[in-house]
Short mmCIF file of C-alpha atoms in Angstrom, two decimals:
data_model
loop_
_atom_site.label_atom_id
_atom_site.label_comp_id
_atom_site.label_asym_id
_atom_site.label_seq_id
_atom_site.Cartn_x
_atom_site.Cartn_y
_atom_site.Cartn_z
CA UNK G 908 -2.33 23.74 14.83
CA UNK G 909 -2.83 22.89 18.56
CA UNK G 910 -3.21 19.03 18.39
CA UNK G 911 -0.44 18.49 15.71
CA UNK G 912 2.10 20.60 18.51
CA UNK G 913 1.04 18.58 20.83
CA UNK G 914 1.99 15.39 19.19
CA UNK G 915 5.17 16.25 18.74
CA UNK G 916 4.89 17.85 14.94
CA UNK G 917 7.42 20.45 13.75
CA UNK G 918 5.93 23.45 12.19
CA UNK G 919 6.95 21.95 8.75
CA UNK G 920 5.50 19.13 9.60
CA UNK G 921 2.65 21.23 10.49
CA UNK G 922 1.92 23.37 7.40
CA UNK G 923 2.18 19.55 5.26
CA UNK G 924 -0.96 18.17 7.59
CA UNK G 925 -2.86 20.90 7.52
CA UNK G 926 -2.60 21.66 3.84
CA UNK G 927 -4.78 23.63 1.82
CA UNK G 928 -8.03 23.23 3.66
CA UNK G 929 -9.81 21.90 0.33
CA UNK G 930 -11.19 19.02 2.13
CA UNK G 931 -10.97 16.75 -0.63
CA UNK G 932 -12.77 18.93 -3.33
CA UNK G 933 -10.94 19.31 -7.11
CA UNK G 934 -8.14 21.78 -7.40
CA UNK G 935 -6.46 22.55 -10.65
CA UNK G 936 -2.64 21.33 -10.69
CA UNK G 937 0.29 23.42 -11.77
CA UNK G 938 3.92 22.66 -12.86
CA UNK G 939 6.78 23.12 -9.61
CA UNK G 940 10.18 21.89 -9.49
CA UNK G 941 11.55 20.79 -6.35
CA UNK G 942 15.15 20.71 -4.65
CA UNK G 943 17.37 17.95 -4.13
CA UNK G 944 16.49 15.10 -1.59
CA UNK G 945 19.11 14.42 1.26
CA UNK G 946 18.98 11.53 3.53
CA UNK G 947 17.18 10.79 6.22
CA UNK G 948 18.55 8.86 9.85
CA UNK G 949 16.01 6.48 11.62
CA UNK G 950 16.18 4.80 14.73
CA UNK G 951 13.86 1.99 15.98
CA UNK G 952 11.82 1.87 18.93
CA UNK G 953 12.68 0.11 22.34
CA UNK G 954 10.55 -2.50 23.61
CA UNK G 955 7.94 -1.28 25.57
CA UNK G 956 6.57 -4.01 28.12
CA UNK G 957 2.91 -5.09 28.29
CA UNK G 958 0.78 -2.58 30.87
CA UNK G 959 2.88 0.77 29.42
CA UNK G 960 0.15 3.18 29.42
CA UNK G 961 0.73 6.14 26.99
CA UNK G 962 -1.55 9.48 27.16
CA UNK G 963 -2.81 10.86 23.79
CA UNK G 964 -2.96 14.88 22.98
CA UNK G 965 -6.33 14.56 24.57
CA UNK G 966 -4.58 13.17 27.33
CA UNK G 967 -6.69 10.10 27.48
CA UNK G 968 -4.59 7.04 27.86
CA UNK G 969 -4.28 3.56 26.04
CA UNK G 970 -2.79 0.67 27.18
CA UNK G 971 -0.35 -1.06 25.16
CA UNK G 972 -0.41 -5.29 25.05
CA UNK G 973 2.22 -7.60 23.69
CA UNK G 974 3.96 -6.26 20.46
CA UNK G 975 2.65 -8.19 16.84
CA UNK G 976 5.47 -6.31 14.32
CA UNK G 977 8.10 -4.41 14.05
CA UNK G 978 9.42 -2.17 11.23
CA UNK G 979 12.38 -0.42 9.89
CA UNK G 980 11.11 2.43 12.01
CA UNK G 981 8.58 1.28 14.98
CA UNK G 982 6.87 -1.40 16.38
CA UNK G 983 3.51 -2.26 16.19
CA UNK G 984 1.12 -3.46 19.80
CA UNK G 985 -1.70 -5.07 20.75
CA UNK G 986 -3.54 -1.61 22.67
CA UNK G 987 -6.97 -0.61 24.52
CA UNK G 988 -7.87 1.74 26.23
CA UNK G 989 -6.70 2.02 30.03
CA UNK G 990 -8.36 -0.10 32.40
CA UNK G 991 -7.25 -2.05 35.55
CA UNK G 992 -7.47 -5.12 33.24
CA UNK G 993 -4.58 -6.37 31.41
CA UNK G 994 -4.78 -5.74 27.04
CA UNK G 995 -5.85 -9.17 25.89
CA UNK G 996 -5.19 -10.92 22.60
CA UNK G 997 -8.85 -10.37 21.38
CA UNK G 998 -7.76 -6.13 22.22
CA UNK G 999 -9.53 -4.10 19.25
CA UNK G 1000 -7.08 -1.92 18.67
CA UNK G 1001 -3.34 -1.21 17.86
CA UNK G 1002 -0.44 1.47 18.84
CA UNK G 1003 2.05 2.24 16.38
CA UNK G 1004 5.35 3.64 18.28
CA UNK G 1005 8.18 4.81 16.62
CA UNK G 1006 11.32 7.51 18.20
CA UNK G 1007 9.90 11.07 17.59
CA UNK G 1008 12.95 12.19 15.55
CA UNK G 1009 11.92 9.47 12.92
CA UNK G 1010 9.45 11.16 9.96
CA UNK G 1011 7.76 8.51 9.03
CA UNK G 1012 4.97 7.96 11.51
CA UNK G 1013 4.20 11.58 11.75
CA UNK G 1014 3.91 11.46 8.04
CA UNK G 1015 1.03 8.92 8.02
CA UNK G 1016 -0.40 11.17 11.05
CA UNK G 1017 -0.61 14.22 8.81
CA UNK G 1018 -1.88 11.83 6.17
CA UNK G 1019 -4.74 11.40 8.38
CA UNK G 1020 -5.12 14.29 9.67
CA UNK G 1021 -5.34 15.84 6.31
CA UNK G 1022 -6.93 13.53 4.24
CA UNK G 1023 -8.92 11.04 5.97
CA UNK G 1024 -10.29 12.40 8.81
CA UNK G 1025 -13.15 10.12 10.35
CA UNK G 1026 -15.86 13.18 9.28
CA UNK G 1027 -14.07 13.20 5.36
CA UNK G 1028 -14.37 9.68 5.11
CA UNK G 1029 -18.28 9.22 6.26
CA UNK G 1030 -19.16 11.69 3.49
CA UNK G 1031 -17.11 10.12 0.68
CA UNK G 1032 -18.92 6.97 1.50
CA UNK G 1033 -22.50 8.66 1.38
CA UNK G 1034 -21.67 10.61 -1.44
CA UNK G 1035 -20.54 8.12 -3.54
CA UNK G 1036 -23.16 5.24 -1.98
CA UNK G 1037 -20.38 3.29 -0.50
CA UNK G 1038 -20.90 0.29 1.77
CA UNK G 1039 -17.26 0.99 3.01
CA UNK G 1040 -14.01 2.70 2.39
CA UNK G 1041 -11.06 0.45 3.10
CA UNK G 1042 -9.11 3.57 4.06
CA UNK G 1043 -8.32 2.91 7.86
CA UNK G 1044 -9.53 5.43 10.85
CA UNK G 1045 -7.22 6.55 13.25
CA UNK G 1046 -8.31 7.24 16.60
CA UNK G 1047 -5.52 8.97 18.45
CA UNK G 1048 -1.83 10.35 18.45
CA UNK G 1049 0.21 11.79 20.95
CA UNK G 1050 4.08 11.92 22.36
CA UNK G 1051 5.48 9.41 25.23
CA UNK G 1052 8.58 9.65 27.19
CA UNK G 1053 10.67 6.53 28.60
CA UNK G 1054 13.66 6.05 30.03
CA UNK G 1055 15.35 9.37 28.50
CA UNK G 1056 13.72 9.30 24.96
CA UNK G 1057 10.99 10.19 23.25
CA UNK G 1058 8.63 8.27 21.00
CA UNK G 1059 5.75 9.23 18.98
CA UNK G 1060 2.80 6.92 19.01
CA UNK G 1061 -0.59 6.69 17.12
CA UNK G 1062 -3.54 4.46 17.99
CA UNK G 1063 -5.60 2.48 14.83
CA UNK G 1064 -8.46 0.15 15.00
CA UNK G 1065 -7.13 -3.41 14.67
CA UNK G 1066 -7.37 -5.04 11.40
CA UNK G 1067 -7.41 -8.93 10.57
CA UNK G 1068 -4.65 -10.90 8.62
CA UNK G 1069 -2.61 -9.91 5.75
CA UNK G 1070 -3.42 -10.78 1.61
CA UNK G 1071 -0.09 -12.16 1.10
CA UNK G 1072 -0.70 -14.50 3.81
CA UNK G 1073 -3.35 -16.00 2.51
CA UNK G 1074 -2.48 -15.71 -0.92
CA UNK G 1075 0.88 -17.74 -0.17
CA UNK G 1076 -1.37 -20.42 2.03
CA UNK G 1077 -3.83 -20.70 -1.07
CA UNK G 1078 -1.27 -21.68 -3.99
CA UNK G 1079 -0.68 -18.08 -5.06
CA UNK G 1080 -3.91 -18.21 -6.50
CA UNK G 1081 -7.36 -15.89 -5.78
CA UNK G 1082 -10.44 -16.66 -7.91
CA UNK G 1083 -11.30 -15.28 -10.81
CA UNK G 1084 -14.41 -13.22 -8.60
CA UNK G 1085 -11.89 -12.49 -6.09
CA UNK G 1086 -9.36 -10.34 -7.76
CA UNK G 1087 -12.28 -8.37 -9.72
CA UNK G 1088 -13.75 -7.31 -6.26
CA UNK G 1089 -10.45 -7.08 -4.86
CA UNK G 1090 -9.48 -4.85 -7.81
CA UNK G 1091 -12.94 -2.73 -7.39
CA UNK G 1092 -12.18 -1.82 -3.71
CA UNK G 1093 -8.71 -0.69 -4.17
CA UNK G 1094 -10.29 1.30 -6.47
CA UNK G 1095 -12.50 2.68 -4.19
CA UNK G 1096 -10.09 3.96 -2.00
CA UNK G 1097 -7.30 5.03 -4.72
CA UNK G 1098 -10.01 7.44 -6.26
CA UNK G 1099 -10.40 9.22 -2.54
CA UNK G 1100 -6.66 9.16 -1.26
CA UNK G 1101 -5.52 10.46 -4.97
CA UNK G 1102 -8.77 13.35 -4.60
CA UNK G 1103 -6.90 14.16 -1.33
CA UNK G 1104 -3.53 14.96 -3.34
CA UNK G 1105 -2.05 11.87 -1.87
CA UNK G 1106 -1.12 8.71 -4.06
CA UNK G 1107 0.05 5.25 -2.12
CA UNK G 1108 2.39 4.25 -4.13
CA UNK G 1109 3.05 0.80 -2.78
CA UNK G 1110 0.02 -0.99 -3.50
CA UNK G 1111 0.51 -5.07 -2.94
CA UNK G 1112 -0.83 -8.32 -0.99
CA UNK G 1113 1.22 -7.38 2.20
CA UNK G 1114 -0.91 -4.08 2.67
CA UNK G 1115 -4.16 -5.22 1.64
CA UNK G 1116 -5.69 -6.57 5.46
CA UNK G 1117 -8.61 -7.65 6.33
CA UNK G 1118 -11.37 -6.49 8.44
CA UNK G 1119 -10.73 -7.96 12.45
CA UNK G 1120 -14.53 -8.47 12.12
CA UNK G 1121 -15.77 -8.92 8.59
CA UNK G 1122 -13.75 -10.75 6.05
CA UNK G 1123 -15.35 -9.78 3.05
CA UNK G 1124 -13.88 -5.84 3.96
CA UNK G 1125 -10.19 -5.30 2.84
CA UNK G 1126 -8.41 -2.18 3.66
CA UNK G 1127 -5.26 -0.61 2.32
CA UNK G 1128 -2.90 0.35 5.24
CA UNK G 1129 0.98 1.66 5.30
CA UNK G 1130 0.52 5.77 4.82
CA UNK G 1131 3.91 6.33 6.60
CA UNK G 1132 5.77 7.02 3.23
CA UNK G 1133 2.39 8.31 1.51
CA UNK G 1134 3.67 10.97 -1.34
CA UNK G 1135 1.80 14.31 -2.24
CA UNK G 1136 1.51 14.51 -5.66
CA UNK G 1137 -0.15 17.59 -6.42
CA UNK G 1138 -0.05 19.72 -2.72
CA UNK G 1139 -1.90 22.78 -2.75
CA UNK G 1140 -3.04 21.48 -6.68
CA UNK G 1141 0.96 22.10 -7.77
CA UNK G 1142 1.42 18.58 -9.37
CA UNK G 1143 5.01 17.19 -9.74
CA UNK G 1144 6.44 17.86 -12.76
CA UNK G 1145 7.70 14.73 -14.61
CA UNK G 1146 11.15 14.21 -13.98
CA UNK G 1147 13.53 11.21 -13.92
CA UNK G 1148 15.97 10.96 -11.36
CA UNK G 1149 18.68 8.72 -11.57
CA UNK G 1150 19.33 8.65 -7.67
CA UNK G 1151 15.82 7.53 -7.18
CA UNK G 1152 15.37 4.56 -9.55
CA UNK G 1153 13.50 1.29 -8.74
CA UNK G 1154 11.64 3.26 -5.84
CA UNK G 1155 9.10 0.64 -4.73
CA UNK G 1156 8.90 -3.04 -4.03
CA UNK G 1157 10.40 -4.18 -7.17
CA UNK G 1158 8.13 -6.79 -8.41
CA UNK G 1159 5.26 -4.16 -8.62
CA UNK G 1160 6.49 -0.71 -8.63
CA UNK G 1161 5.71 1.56 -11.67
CA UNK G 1162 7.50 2.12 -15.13
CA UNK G 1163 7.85 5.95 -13.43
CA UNK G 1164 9.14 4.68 -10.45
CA UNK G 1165 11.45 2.63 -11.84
CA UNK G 1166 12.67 5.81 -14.09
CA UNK G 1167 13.35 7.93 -10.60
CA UNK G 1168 9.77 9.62 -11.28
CA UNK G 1169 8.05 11.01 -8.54
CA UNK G 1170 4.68 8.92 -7.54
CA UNK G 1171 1.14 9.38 -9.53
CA UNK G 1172 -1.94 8.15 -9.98
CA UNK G 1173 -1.19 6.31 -13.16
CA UNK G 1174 1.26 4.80 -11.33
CA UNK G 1175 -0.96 3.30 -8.35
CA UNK G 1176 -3.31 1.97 -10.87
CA UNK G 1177 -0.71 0.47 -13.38
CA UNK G 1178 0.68 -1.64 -9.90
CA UNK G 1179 -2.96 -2.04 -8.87
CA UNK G 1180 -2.81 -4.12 -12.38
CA UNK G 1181 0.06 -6.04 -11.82
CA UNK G 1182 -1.26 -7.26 -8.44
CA UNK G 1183 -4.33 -8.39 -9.63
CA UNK G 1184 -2.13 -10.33 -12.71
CA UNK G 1185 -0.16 -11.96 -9.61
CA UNK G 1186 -3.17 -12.99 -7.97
CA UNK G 1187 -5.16 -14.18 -10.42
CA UNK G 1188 -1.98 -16.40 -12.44
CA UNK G 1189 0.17 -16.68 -9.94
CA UNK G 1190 2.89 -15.26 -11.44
CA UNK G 1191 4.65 -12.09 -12.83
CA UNK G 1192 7.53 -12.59 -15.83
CA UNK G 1193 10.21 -10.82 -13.56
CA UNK G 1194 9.02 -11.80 -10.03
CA UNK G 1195 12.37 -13.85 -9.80
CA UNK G 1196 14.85 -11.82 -11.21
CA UNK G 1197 16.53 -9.01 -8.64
CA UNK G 1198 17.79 -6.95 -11.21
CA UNK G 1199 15.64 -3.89 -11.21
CA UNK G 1200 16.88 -2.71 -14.75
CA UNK G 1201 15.98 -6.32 -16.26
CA UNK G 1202 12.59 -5.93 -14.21
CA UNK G 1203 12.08 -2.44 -15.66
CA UNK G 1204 12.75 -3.44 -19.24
CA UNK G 1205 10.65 -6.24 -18.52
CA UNK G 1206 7.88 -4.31 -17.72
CA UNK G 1207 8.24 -1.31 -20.53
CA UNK G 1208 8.18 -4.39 -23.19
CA UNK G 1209 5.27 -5.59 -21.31
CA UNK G 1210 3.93 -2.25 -21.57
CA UNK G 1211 4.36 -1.89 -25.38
CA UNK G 1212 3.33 -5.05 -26.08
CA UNK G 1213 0.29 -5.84 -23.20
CA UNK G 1214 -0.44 -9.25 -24.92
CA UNK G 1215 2.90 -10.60 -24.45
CA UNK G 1216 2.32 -9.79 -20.52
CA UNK G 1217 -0.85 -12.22 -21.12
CA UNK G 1218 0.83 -14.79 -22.76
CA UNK G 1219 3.82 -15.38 -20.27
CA UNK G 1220 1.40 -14.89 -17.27
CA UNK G 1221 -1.87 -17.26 -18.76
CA UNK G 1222 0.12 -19.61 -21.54
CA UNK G 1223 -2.44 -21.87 -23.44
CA UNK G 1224 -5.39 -20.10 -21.24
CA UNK G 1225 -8.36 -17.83 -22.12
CA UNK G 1226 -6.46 -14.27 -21.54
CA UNK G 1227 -9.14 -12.36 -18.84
CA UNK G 1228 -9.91 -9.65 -21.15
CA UNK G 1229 -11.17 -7.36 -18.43
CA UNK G 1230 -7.47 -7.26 -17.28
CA UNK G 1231 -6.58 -6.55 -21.38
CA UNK G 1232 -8.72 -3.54 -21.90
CA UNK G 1233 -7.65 -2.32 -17.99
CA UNK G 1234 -4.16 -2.38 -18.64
CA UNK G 1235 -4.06 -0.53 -22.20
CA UNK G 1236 -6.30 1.82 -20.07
CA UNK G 1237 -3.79 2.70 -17.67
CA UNK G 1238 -1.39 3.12 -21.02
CA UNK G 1239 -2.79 5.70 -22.16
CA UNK G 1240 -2.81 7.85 -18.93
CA UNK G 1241 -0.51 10.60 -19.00
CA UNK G 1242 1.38 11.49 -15.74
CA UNK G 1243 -0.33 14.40 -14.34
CA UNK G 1244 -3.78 13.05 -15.82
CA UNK G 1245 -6.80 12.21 -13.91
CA UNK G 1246 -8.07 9.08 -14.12
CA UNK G 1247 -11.76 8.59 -14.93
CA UNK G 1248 -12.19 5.83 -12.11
CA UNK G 1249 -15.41 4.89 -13.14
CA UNK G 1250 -13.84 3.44 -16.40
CA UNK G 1251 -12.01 1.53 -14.89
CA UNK G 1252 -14.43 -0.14 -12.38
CA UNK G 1253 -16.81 -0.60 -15.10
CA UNK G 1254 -14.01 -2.91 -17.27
CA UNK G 1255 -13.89 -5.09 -14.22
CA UNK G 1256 -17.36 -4.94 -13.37
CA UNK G 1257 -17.54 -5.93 -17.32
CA UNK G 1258 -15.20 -9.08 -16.79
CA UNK G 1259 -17.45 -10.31 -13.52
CA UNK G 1260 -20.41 -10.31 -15.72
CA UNK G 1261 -18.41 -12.47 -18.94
CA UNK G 1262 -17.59 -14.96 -15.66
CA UNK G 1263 -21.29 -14.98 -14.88
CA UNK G 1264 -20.91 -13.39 -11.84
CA UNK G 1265 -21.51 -10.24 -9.90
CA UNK G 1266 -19.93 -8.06 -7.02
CA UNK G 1267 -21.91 -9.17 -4.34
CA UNK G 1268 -19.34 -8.08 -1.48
CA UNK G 1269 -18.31 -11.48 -0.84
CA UNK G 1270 -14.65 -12.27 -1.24
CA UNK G 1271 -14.17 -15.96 -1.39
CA UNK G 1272 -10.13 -16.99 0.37
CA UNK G 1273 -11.80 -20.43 1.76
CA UNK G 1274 -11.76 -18.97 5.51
CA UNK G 1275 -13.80 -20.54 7.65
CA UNK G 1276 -13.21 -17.47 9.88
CA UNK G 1277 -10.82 -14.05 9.60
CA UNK G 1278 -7.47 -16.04 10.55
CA UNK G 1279 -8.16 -19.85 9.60
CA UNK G 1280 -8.34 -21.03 6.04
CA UNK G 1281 -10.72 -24.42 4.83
CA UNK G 1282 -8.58 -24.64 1.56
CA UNK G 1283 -5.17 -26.14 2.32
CA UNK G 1284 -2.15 -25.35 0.67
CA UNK G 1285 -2.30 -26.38 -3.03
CA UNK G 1286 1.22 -28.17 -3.40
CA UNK G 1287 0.54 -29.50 -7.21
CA UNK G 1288 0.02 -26.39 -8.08
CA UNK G 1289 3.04 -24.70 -6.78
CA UNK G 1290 4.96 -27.32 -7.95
CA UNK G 1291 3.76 -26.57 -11.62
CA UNK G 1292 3.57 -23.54 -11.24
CA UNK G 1293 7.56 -23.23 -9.99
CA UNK G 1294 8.12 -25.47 -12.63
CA UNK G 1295 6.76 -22.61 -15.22
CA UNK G 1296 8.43 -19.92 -13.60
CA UNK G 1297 11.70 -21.71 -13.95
CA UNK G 1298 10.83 -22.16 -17.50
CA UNK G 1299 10.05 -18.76 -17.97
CA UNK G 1300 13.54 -17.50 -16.26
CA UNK G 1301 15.73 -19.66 -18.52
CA UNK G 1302 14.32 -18.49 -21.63
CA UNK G 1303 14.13 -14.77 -20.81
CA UNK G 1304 17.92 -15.21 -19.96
CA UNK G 1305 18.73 -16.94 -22.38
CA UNK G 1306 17.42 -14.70 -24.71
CA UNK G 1307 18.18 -11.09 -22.97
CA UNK G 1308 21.65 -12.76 -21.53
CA UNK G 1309 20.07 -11.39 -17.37
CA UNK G 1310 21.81 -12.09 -14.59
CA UNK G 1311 21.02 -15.39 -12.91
CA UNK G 1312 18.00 -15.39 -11.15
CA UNK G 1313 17.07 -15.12 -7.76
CA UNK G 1314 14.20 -16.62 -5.40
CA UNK G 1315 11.80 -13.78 -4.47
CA UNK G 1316 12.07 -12.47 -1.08
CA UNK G 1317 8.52 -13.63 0.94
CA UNK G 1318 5.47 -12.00 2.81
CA UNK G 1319 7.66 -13.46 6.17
CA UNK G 1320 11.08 -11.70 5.29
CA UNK G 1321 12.28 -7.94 5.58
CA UNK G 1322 11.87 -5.75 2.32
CA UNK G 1323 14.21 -2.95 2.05
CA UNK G 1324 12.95 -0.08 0.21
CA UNK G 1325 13.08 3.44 -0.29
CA UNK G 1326 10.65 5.94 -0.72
CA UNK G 1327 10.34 9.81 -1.19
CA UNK G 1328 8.05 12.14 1.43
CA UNK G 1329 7.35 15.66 0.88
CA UNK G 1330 6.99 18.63 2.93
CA UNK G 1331 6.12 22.09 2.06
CA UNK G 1332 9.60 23.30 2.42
CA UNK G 1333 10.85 22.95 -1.58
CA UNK G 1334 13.11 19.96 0.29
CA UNK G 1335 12.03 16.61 -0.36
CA UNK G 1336 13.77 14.08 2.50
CA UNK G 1337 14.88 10.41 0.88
CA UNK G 1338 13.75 7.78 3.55
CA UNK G 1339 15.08 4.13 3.36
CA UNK G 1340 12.59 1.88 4.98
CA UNK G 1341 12.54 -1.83 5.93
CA UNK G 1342 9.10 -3.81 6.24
CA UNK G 1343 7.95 -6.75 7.96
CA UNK G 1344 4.29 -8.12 7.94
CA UNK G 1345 2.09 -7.53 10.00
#
């Protein structure tokens, strides 16, 4: 309890992070009803200028370097540790900072803290013969005072560029290979965060990064909003709540979330699937419409009827069956069921095989190194492929009389969203939540 005080953690806050002590091992889930949520106020960080040195619970101190994002909560630097020398852009790490009255940093702390611990994750990957787990390592936490206020601050290793980045600079297209892999490491680290009673909930291009030192490693980053399903093995009843609709970004979220249903593990994987549909067509049937009842109707249709899903997104192509049989899988998942991961991995190990290929650990975005790109920007194809979407749009309007359409929001602009924490206190706190890429 000592080093989450010292950082700043209420005793709520507390009893969340250090959690049942289970360590990650299997713990039968009960039925429990929550209260209400109420909102949540957030302020943003000040600018802190390059050289600010902040001390960590440990009280060893970091160095912070130029900022490189900002959020709806914090802002995001360039760090190292302290040294008479200045934090240079090559610096190997990074300093989240966000006003200590805000929850959502302290949130991905406990997340940490509880779940992926440097010691938890070295014995997943042993255990289950890993080469990596794309869950990232934090390395330190602590509280900092300026000017009057007080900010909470947590140090990660640095990571390389974003998915959406690169997916946008590449024609909204990953190969065939690509997505597969892709799809079998976000696997990978689903199966340990949901074994840890924590589901991500927000799976997408924008918080898929790269290794800073080896491309072919992708890791899944953004806990701040991470949701305990199942704390203490008491799963979340299924409930839909009309106040919480659409919870998500809109273009992936789940059929539950859409419904105002708390977070699951069928729900990860069933946006894990519509991600790797994106990447590998380029498109999703609703990706331009706003309307986040149109885009859940879209998707329940989609859901009833998977092949129609295949047809708008690969029209007058081979349909990848892999993504087929992985889809009805996900289907058939109740809420509170466990997902046999392992299935899962083997349908897309299945599909690398029909492609006459094999998951070699190489993911192939034409970089010539983590931050540059050898393939240019495929213009023909984005023109046909906006040309198809368009196409699409007018004849789903014109048959289900939607609203008019609008242009999806990029990887460069602002998502607002809104997404439900827990606590151990029966209170669950609504937090509305802008993001920028990092």
């Amino acid at each position: 309890s000592g080093p989450l005080r010292s950082a700043g953690i209420s005793d709520r806050a507390e009893g969340a992070a250090a959690g049942s002590g289970r360590g990650g091992g299997k713990m039968p889930c009960k039925k429990k009803t929550y209260g209400k949520k109420t909102p949540a106020k957030r302020q943003l960080a000040e600018v802190f200028p390059a050289g600010e040195v902040l001390a960590d619970k440990s009280r060893k101190e970091w160095k912070l370097g130029v900022p490189i994002g900002q959020g709806g909560f914090g802002r995001l630097y360039l760090a190292d540790v302290n040294s008479s020398k200045s934090v240079g852009s090559d610096a190997p790490y990074v300093a989240k900072v966000e006003p200590s009255q805000n929850g959502p940093l302290s949130v991905e702390v406990m997340f940490y803290l509880r779940a992926a611990r440097t010691d938890q994750i070295r014995k997943w990957t042993e255990s289950h013969k890993l080469e990596y787990l794309g869950v990232p390592k934090y390395l330190a936490f602590g509280l900092h005072e300026r000017n009057g206020n007080s900010y909470r601050f947590m140090i990660m290793d640095r990571f390389g560029r974003d998915l959406q980045k690169i997916f946008e600079e590449n024609g909204k297209r990953f190969s065939h290979k690509t997505v597969l892999q892709l799809g079998l490491r976000i696997l990978d680290i689903l199966e340990y965060i949901h074994e840890h009673e924590y589901v991500h909930g927000d799976i997408k291009a924008s918080n898929i990064l790269l290794s800073y030192k080896n491309p072919n490693q992708v890791y899944l980053v953004d806990y701040g909003l991470a949701y305990r399903y199942c704390p203490d093995g008491v799963h979340k009843v299924y409930k839909e709540d009309s106040k919480m609709c659409h919870d998500g970004t809109i273009e992936y979220t789940s059929i539950d979330a859409h419904k105002g249903v708390a977070p699951s593990r069928r729900g990860d994987l069933e946006i894990l699937g519509y991600c790797m549909i994106h990447w590998l067509s380029g498109c999703l049937p609703w990706e331009d419409n706003n309307d986040p009842n149109f885009v859940r109707d879209s998707k329940i249709r989609c859901r009833d009827n998977i092949s129609v899903l295949m047809d708008k997104c690969f029209p007058g192509k081979n349909k990848p069956a892999e993504i087929v049989k992985y889809m009805e899988k996900v289907k058939l998942l109740s809420y509170e069921e466990k997902p046999v991961y392992q299935h899962f991995r083997e349908i897309l190990l299945q599909g690398l095989k029909a492609i006459g290929q094999k998951d070699d650990g190489v993911l192939d975005f034409g970089l010539s190194e983590n931050g540059g790109l050898q393939t240019k920007p495929m213009q023909k194809n984005k023109r046909k492929a906006a040309a198809a979407s368009k196409e699409r749009n007018e004849a789903e309007t014109e048959d289900t009389g939607s609203p008019v359409k609008k242009k999806r929001t990029t990887s460069n602009a602002v998502t607002t969203r809104t997404r439900k924490m827990t606590s151990p206190n029966p209170k669950k706190v609504t937090a509305t939540r802008k993001r920028v890429q990092k």
